[in-house]
Short mmCIF file of C-alpha atoms and ligand atoms in Angstrom, two decimals:
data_model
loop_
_atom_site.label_atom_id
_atom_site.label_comp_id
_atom_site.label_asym_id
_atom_site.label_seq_id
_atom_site.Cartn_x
_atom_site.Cartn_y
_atom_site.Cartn_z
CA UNK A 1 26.66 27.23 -20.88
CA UNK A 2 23.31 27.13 -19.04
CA UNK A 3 23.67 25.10 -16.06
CA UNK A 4 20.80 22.89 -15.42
CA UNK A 5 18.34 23.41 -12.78
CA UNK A 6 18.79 20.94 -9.67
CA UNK A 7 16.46 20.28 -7.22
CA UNK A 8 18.08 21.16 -3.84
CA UNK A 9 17.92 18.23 -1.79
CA UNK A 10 17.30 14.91 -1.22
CA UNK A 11 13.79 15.35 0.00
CA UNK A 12 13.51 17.85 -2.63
CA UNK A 13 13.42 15.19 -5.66
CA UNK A 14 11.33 13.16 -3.74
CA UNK A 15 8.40 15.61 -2.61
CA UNK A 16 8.93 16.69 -6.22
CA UNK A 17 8.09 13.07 -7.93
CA UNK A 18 5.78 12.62 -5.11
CA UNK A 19 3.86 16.05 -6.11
CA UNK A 20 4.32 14.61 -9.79
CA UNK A 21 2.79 10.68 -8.92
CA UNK A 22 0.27 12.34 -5.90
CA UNK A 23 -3.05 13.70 -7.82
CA UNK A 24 -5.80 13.19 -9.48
CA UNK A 25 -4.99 9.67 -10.00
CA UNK A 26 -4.95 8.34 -6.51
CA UNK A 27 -7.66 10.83 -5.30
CA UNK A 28 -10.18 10.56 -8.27
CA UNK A 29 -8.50 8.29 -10.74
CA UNK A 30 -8.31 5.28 -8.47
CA UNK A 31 -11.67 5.00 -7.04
CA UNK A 32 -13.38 5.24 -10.07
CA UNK A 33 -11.66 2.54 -11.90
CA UNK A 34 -11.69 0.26 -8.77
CA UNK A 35 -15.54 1.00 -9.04
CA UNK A 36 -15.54 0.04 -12.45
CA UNK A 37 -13.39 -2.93 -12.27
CA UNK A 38 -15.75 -4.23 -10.01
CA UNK A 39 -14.21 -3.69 -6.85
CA UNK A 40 -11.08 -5.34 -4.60
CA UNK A 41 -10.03 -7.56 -7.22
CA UNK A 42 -9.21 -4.74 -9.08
CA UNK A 43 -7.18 -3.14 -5.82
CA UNK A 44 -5.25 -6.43 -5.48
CA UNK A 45 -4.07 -6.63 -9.37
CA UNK A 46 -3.35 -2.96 -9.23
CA UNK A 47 -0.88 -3.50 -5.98
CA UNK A 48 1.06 -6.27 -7.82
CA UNK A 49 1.23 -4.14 -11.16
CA UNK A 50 3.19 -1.09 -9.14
CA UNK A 51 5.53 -3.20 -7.36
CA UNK A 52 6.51 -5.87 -10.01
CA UNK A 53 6.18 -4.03 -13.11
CA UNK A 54 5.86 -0.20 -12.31
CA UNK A 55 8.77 0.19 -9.68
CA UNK A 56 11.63 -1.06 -11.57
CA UNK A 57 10.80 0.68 -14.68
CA UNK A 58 10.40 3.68 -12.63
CA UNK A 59 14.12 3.17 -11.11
CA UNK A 60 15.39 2.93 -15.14
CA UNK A 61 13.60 6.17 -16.03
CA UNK A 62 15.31 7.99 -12.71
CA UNK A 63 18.96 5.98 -14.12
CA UNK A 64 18.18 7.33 -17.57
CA UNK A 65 17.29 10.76 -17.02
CA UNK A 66 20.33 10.81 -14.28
CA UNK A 67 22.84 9.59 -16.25
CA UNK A 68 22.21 11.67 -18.99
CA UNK A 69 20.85 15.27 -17.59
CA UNK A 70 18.65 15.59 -20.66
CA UNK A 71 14.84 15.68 -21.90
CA UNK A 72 12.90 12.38 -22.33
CA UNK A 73 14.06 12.29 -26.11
CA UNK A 74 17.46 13.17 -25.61
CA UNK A 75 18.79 11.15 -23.00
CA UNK A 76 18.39 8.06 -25.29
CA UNK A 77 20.23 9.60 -28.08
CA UNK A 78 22.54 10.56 -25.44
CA UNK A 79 23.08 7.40 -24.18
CA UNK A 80 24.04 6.55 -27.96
CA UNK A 81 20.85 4.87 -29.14
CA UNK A 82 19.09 7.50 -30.93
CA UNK A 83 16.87 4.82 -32.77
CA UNK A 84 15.51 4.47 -29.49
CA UNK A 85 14.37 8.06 -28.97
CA UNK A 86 10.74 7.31 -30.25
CA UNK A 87 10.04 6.12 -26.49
CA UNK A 88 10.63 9.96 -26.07
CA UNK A 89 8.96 11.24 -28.55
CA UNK A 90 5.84 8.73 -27.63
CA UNK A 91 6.06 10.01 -24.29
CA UNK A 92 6.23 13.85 -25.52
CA UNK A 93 2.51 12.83 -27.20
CA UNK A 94 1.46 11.15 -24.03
CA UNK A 95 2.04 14.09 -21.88
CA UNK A 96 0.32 16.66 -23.85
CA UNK A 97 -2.45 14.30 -24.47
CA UNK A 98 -2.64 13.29 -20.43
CA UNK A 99 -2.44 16.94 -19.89
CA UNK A 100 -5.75 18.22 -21.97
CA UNK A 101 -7.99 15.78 -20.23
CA UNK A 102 -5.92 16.28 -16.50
CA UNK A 103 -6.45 19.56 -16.86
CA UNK A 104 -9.89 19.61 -17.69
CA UNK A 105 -10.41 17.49 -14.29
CA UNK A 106 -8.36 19.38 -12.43
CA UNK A 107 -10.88 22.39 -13.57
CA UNK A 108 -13.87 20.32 -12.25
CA UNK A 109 -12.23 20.01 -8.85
CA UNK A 110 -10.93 23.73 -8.27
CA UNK A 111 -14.98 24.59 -9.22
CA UNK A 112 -15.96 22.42 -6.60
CA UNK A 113 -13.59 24.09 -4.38
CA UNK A 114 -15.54 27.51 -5.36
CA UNK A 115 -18.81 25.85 -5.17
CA UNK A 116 -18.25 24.45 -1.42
CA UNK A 117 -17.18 28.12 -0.57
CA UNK A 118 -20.82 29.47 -1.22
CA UNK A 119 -22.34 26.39 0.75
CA UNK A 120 -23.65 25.18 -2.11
CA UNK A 121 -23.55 21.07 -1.22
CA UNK A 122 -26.12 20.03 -4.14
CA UNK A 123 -23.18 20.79 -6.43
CA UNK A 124 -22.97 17.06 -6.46
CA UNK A 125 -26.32 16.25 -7.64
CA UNK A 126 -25.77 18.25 -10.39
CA UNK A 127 -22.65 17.12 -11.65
CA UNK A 128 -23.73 16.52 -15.13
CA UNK A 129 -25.15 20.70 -15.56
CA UNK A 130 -21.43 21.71 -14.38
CA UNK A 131 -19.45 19.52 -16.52
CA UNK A 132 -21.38 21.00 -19.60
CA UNK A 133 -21.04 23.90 -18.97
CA UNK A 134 -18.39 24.50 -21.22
CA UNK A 135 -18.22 28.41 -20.61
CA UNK A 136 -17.44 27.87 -16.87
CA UNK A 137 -15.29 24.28 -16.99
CA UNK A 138 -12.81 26.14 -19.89
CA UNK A 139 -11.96 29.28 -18.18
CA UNK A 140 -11.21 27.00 -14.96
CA UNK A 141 -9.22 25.20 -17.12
CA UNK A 142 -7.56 28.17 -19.19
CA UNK A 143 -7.10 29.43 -15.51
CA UNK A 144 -5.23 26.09 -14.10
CA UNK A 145 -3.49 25.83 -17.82
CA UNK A 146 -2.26 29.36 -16.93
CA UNK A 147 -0.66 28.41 -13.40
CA UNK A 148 0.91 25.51 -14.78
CA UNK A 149 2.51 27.01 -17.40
CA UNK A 150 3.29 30.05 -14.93
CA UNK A 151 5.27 27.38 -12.61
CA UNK A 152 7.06 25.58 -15.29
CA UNK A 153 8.22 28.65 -16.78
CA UNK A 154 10.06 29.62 -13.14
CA UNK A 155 11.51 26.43 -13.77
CA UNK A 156 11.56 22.93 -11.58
CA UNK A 157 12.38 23.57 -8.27
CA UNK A 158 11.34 26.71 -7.64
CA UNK A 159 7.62 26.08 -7.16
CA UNK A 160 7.05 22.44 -6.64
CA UNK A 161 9.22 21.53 -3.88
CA UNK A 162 7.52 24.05 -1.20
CA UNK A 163 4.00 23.32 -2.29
CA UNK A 164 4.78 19.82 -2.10
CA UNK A 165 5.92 20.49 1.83
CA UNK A 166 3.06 21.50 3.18
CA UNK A 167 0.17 20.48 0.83
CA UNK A 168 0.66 16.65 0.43
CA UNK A 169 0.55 16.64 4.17
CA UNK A 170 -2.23 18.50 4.44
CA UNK A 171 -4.49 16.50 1.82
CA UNK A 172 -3.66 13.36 3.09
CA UNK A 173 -4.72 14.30 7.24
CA UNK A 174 -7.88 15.42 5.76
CA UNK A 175 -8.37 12.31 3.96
CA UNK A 176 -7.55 9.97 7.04
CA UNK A 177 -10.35 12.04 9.14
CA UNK A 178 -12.88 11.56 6.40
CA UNK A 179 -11.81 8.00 6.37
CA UNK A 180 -12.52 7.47 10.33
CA UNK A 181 -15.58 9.67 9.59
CA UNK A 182 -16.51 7.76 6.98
CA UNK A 183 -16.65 3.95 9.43
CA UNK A 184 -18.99 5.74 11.67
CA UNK A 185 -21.91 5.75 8.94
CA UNK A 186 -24.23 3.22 8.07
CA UNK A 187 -23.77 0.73 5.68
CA UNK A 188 -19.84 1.72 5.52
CA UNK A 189 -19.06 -1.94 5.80
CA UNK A 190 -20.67 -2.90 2.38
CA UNK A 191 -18.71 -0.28 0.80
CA UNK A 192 -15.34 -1.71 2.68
CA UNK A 193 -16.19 -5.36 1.64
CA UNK A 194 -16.33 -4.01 -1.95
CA UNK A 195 -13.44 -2.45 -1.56
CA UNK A 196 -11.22 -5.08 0.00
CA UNK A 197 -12.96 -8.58 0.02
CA UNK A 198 -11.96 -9.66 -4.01
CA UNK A 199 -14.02 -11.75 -6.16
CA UNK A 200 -12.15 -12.95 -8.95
CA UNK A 201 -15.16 -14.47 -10.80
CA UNK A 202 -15.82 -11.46 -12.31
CA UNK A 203 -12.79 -9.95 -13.62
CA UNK A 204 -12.19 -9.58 -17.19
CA UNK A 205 -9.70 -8.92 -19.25
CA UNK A 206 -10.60 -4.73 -19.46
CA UNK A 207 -10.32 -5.07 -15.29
CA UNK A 208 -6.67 -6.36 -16.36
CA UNK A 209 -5.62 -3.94 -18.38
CA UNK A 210 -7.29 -0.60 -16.45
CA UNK A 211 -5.77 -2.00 -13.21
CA UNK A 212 -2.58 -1.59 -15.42
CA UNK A 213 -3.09 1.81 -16.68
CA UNK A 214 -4.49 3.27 -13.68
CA UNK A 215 -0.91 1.97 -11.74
CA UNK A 216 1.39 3.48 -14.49
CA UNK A 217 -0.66 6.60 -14.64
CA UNK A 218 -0.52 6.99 -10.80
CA UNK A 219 2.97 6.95 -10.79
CA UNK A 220 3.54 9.33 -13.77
CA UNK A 221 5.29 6.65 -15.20
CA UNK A 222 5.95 5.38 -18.96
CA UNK A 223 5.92 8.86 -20.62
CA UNK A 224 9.70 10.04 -19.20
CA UNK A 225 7.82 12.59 -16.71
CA UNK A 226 10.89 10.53 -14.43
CA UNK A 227 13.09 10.47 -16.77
CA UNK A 228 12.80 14.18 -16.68
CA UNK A 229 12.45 14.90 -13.14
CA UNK A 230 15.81 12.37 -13.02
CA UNK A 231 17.72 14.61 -14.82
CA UNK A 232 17.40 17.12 -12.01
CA UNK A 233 18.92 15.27 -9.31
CA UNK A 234 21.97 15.00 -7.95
CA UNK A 235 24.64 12.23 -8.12
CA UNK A 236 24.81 11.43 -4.40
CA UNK A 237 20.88 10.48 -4.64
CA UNK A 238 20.22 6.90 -3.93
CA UNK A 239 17.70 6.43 -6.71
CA UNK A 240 16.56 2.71 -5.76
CA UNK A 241 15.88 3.62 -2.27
CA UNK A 242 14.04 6.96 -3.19
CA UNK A 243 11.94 5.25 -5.97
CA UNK A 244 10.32 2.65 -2.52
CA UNK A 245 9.15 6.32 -1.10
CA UNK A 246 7.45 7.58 -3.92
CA UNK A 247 5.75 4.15 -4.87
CA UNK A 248 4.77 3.87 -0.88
CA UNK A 249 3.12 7.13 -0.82
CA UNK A 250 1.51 7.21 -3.85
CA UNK A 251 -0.12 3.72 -3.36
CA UNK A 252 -0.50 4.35 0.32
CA UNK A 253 -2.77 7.77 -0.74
CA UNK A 254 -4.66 6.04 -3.10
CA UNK A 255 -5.45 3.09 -0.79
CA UNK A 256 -6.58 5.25 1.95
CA UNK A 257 -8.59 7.26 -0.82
CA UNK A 258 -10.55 4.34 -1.15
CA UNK A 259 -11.08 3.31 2.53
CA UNK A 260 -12.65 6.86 2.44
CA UNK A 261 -14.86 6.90 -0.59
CA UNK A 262 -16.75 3.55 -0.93
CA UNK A 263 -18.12 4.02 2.76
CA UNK A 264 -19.62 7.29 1.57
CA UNK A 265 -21.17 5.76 -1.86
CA UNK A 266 -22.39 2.85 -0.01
CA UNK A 267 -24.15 5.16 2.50
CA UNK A 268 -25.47 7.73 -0.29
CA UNK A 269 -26.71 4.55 -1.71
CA UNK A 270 -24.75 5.46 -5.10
CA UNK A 271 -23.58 3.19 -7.43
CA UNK A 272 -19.79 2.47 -7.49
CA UNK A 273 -19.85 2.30 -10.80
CA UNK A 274 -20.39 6.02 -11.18
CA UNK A 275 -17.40 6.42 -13.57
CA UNK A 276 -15.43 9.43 -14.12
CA UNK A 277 -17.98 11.64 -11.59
CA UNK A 278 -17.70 9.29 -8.87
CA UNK A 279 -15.94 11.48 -6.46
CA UNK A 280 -17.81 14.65 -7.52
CA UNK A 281 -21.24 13.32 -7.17
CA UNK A 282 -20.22 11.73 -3.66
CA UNK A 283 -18.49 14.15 -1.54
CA UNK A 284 -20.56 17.31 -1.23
CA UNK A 285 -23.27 15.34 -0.18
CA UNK A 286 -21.45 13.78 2.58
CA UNK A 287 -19.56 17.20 3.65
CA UNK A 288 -23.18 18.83 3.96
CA UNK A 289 -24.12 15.45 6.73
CA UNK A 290 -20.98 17.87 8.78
CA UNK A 291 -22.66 20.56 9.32
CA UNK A 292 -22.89 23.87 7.10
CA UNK A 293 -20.12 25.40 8.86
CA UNK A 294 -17.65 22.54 9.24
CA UNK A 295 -18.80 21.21 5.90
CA UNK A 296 -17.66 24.26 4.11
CA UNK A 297 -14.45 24.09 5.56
CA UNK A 298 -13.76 20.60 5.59
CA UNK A 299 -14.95 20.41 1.68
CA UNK A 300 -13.07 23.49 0.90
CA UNK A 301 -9.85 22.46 2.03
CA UNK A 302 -10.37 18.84 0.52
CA UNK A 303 -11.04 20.43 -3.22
CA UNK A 304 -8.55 23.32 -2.55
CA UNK A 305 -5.35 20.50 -2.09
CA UNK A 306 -6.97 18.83 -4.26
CA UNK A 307 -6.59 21.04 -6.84
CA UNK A 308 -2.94 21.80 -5.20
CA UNK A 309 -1.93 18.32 -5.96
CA UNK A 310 -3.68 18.01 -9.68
CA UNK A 311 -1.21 21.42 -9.95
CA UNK A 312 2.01 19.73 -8.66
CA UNK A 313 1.08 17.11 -11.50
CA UNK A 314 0.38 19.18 -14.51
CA UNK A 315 3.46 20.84 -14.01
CA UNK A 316 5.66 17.44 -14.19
CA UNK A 317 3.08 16.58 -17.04
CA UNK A 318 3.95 19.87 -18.84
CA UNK A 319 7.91 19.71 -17.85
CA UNK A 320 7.95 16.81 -20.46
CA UNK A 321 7.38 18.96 -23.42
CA UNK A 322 8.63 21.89 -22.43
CA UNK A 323 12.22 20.16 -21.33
CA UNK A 324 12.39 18.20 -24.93
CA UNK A 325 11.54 21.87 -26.44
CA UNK A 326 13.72 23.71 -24.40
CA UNK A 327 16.62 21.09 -25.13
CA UNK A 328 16.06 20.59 -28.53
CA UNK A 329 14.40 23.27 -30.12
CA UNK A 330 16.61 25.37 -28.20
CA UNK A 331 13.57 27.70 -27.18
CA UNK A 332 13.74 29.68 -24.20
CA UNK A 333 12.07 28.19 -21.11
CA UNK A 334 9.63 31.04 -20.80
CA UNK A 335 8.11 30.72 -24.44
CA UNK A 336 8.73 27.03 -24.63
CA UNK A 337 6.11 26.74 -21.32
CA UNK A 338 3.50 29.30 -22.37
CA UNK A 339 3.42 28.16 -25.99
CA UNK A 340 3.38 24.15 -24.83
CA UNK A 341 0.60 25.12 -22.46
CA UNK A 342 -1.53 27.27 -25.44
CA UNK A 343 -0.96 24.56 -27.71
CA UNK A 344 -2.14 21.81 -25.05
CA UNK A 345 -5.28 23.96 -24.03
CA UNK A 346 -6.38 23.84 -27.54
CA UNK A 347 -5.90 19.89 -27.94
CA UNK A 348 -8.04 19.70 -24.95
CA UNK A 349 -11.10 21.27 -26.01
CA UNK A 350 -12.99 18.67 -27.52
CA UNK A 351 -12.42 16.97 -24.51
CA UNK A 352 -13.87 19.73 -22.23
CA UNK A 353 -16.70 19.67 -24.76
CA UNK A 354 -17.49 16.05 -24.72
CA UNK A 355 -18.64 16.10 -21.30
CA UNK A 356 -22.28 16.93 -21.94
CA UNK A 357 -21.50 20.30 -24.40
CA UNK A 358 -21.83 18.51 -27.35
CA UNK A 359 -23.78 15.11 -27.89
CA UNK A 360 -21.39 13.89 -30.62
CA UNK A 361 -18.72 14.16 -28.92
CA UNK A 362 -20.67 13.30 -25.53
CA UNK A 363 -21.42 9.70 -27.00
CA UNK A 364 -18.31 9.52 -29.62
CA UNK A 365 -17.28 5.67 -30.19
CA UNK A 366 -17.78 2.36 -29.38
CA UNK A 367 -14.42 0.48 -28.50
CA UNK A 368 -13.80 -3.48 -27.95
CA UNK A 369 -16.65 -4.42 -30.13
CA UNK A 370 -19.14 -3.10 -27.17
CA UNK A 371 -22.42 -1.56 -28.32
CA UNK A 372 -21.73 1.54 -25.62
CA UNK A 373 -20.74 4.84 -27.18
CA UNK A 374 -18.19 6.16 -24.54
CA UNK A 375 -17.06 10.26 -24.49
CA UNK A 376 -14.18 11.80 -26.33
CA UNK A 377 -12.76 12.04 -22.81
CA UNK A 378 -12.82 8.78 -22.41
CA UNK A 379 -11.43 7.71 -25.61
CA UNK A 380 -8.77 9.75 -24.74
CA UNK A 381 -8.10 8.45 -20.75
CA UNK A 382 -8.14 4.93 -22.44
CA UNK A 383 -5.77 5.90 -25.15
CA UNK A 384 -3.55 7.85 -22.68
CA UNK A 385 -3.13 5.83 -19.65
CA UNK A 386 -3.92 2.06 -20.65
CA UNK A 387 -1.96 2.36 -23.66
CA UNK A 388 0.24 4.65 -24.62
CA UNK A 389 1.85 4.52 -20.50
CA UNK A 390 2.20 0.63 -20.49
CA UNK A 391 3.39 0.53 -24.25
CA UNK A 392 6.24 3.21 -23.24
CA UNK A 393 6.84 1.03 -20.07
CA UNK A 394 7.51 -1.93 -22.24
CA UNK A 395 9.35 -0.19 -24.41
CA UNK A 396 11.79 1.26 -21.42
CA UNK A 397 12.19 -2.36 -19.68
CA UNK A 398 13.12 -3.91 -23.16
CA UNK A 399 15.60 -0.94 -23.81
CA UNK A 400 17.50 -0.84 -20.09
CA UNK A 401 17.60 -4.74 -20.27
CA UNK A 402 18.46 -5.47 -24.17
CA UNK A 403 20.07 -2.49 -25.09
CA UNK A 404 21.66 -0.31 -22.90
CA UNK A 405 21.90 -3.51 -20.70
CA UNK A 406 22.06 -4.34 -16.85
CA UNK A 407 25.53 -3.00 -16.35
CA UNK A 408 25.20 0.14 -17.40
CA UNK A 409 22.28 0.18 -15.41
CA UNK A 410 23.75 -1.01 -12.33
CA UNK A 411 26.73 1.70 -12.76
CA UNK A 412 24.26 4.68 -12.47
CA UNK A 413 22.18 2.81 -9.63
CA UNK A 414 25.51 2.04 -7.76
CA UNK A 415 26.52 6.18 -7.99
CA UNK A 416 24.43 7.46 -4.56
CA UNK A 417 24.18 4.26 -3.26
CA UNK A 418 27.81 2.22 -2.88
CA UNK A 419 25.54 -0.75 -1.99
CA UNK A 420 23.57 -1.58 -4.47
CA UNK A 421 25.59 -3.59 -6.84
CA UNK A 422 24.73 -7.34 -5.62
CA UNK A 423 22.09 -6.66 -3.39
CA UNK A 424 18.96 -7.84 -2.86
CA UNK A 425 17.00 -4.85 -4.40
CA UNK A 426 19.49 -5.06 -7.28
CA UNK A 427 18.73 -8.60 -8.26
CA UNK A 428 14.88 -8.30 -7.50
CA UNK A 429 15.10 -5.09 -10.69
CA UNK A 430 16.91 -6.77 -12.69
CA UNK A 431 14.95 -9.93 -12.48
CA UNK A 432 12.01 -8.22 -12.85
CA UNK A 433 13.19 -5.95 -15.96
CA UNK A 434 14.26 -9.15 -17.68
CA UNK A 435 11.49 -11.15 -17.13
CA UNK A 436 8.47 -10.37 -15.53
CA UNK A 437 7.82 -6.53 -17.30
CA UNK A 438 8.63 -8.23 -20.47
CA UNK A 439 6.68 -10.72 -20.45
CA UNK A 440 3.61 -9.56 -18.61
CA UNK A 441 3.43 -6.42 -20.31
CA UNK A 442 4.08 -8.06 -23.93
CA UNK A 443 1.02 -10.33 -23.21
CA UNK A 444 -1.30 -7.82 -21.63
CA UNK A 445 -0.43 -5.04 -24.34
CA UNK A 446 -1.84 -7.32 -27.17
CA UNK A 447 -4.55 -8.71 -26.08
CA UNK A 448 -6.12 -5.79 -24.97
CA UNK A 449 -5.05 -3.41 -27.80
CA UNK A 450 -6.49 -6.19 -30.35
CA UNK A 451 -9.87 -6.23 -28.15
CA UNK A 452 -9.85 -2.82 -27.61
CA UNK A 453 -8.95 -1.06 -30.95
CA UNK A 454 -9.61 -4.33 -33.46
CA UNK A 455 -12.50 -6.08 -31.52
CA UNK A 456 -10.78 -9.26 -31.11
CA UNK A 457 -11.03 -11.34 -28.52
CA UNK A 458 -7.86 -13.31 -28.80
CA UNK A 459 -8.37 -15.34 -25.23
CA UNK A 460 -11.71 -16.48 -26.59
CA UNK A 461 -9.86 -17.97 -29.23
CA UNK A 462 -6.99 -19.41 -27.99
CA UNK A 463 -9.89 -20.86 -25.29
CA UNK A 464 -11.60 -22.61 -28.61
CA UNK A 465 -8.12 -24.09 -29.59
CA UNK A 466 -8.60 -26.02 -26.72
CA UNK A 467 -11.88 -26.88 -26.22
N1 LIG B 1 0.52 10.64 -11.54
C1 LIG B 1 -0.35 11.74 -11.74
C2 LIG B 1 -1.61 11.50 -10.91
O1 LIG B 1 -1.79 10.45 -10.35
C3 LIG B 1 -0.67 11.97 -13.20
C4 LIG B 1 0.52 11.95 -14.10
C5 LIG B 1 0.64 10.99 -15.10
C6 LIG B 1 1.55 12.88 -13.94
C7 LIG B 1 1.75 10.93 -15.92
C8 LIG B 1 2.67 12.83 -14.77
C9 LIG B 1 2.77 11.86 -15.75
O2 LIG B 1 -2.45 12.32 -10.79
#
């Protein structure tokens, strides 16, 4: 019997799902939707979305994949409800399809990293040129595909825990200078009233739903990356209380990513709205204003942990395939990586092509009725995050609740943590799980899927009913 690979402490899971929730999202994920949502309104909904409906789902996936010790599709048929293992296989899909376009991203900020080396700070005017140039963007990304796959293929907690250690750390002290930097420029204030001073007049309903995705995305959650990574801990882990850490320092990154960006697009005079480039075509321009020494090291280290945390990421987004392979396939964890990896590197190339390679697929479709033609890559980020991830949320609240039900849950909570059954954290999950995900979720999830996918505008309507 192969025993299964633990990680080794306490701290251990959690630097591990921290490395997993810690990357691109919070760093160039979140400040480009909060841009394109318009700002703090977006900020606030996103807060409320990862503690009501994101943090108890992510304490079921950590129960699930616990009380099981299997892949994302097998724990449910372990738990004895294999009609429910299509949240599995749905999250299976997810993760390689999260993983060609990550990975593609993650390319783009390990070349800025080698750009920054040679000086060169007008990389960020010409963000455009270096995304279409798909000869330079795919071998980055064959490269990064390569680690990942190298990493998973060692196996969980070989790898991840150590870079987690020292890296996180590192990224986030670099971040907090740039953010004090960033208060001593001029017009920083417009860019912090943006940030945190909300105006709900102008949110819509697509502000709704990406403040949604972007929270379940940064906290690799809805696709059983957790309930993965939960099958590799320990029974004397206290699951409730670790799931509070990882939430904290994912949001708290992402916050403070923000306090640091809008100041510099305010003072570049950019506009916020700069979608998926924001971050690109902001920070080389600021890290030349330091200097040409101190820029190059300050930008180098930024893009180089960046790129350290986009790698702790693909390799929890790549664990999810390989782990359902390796478990039920019954392929050996070195071919079940570098195959998974080969095959997800091919699924991404349209992607890496649709970023200025090829018009078509540069200006593919026009989603929600809107008259905008928006990238393959950003079909696919839509697809990914703001559906598929909230869909296999709901999916996981209505199972632990309705199916494998609250006591069961509360059994595995209660192993690692004596406490829990009747307290205060126990009743604010399951009150949550029962009602709030639910509900919220249910409603959200089909009104924007029929506006997005069908062109409907179902709150227009129901508006005319009573008008
Ligand atoms: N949470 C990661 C990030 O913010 C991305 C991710 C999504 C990882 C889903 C695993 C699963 O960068």
């Amino acid at each position: 019997m192969v025993i299964r690979d633990h990680f080794n402490s306490r701290i251990g899971f959690i630097l591990a799902t921290a490395g997993s929730a810690v990357g691109l999202g919070n760093i160039w994920g979140f400040p480009f939707s909060v841009g394109n949502g318009g700002g703090a309104a977006f900020v606030v909904m996103y807060l409320i979305f990862c503690f009501i409906l994101c943090y108890p789902i992510m304490v079921v996936e950590f129960a699930i994949g616990r009380k099981t010790q299997k892949d994302a599709v097998g724990a449910f048929v372990a738990l004895g409800y294999g009609k429910w293992k299509f949240i599995g296989i749905m999250g299976v899909f997810a993760g390689v399809f999260i993983l060609s376009f990550y990975n593609v991203i993650a390319a783009w900020a390990f070349g800025y990293f080698l750009e920054i080396v040679r000086g060169n700070f007008s990389i960020g005017d010409s963000f455009a040129a270096f995304t279409a140039d798909w000869k330079r963007v795919g071998s980055l990304s064959f490269i990064f595909m390569g680690l990942t796959a190298f990493i998973v293929a060692r196996g969980v907690s070989a790898g991840i825990e150590v870079a987690t250690k020292i890296l996180m750390p590192t990224l986030f002290l670099i971040i907090v200078g740039l953010v004090i930097y960033a208060f001593t420029l001029p017009n920083a204030m417009q860019g912090i009233e943006f940030y945190l001073v909300p105006d709900f007049s102008n949110v819509t309903i697509s502000t709704v739903y990406s403040a949604l995705g972007q929270a379940f995305f940064s906290l690799s959650l809805g696709m059983g990356a957790l309930i993965t990574y939960g099958s590799y801990v320990q029974k004397n882990q206290n699951l409730a209380r670790s799931g509070v850490a990882i939430v904290l320092v994912d949001v708290g990154i992402a916050f403070t990513a923000g306090l640091m960006i809008f100041p510099f697009v305010f003072y570049q005079g950019l506009p916020p709205n700069g979608g998926m480039g924001l971050i690109f075509a902001t920070l080389p321009g600021v890290f030349s204003t330091l200097g040409s020494i101190i820029g190059i090291v300050i930008g180098a280290v930024f893009f180089l942990t960046l790129s350290f945390a986009a790698l702790t990421s693909t390799v929890s987004l790549l664990e999810v395939p390989v782990a359902y392979v390796i478990d039920e396939l019954k392929i050996d964890r070195t071919r079940a990586a570098w195959g998974t990896a080969l095959l997800v590197f091919i699924v991404g190339i349209p992607t890496m092509l649709s970023q200025g390679a090829v018009p078509e697929l540069s200006q593919f479709i026009a989603l929600g009725g809107s008259q905008v033609k928006i990238s393959f890559m950003a079909l696919v980020v839509n697809f990914a995050n703001n559906t598929l991830l909230p869909l296999g949320g709901f999916f996981i609240a209505v199972f632990a609740v309705y199916v494998w039900r609250k006591e069961n849950l509360n059994a595995e909570l209660t192993v690692g943590d004596p406490d829990f059954s009747g307290s205060l954290s126990q009743k604010y999950i399951s009150f949550c799980l029962r009602y709030v995900c639910p509900v919220l979720l249910g409603l959200v999830l089909i009104v924007t899927i029929s506006q997005t996918y069908f062109g409907l505008n179902l709150l227009e309507k129901i508006e005319a009913l009573f008008a």
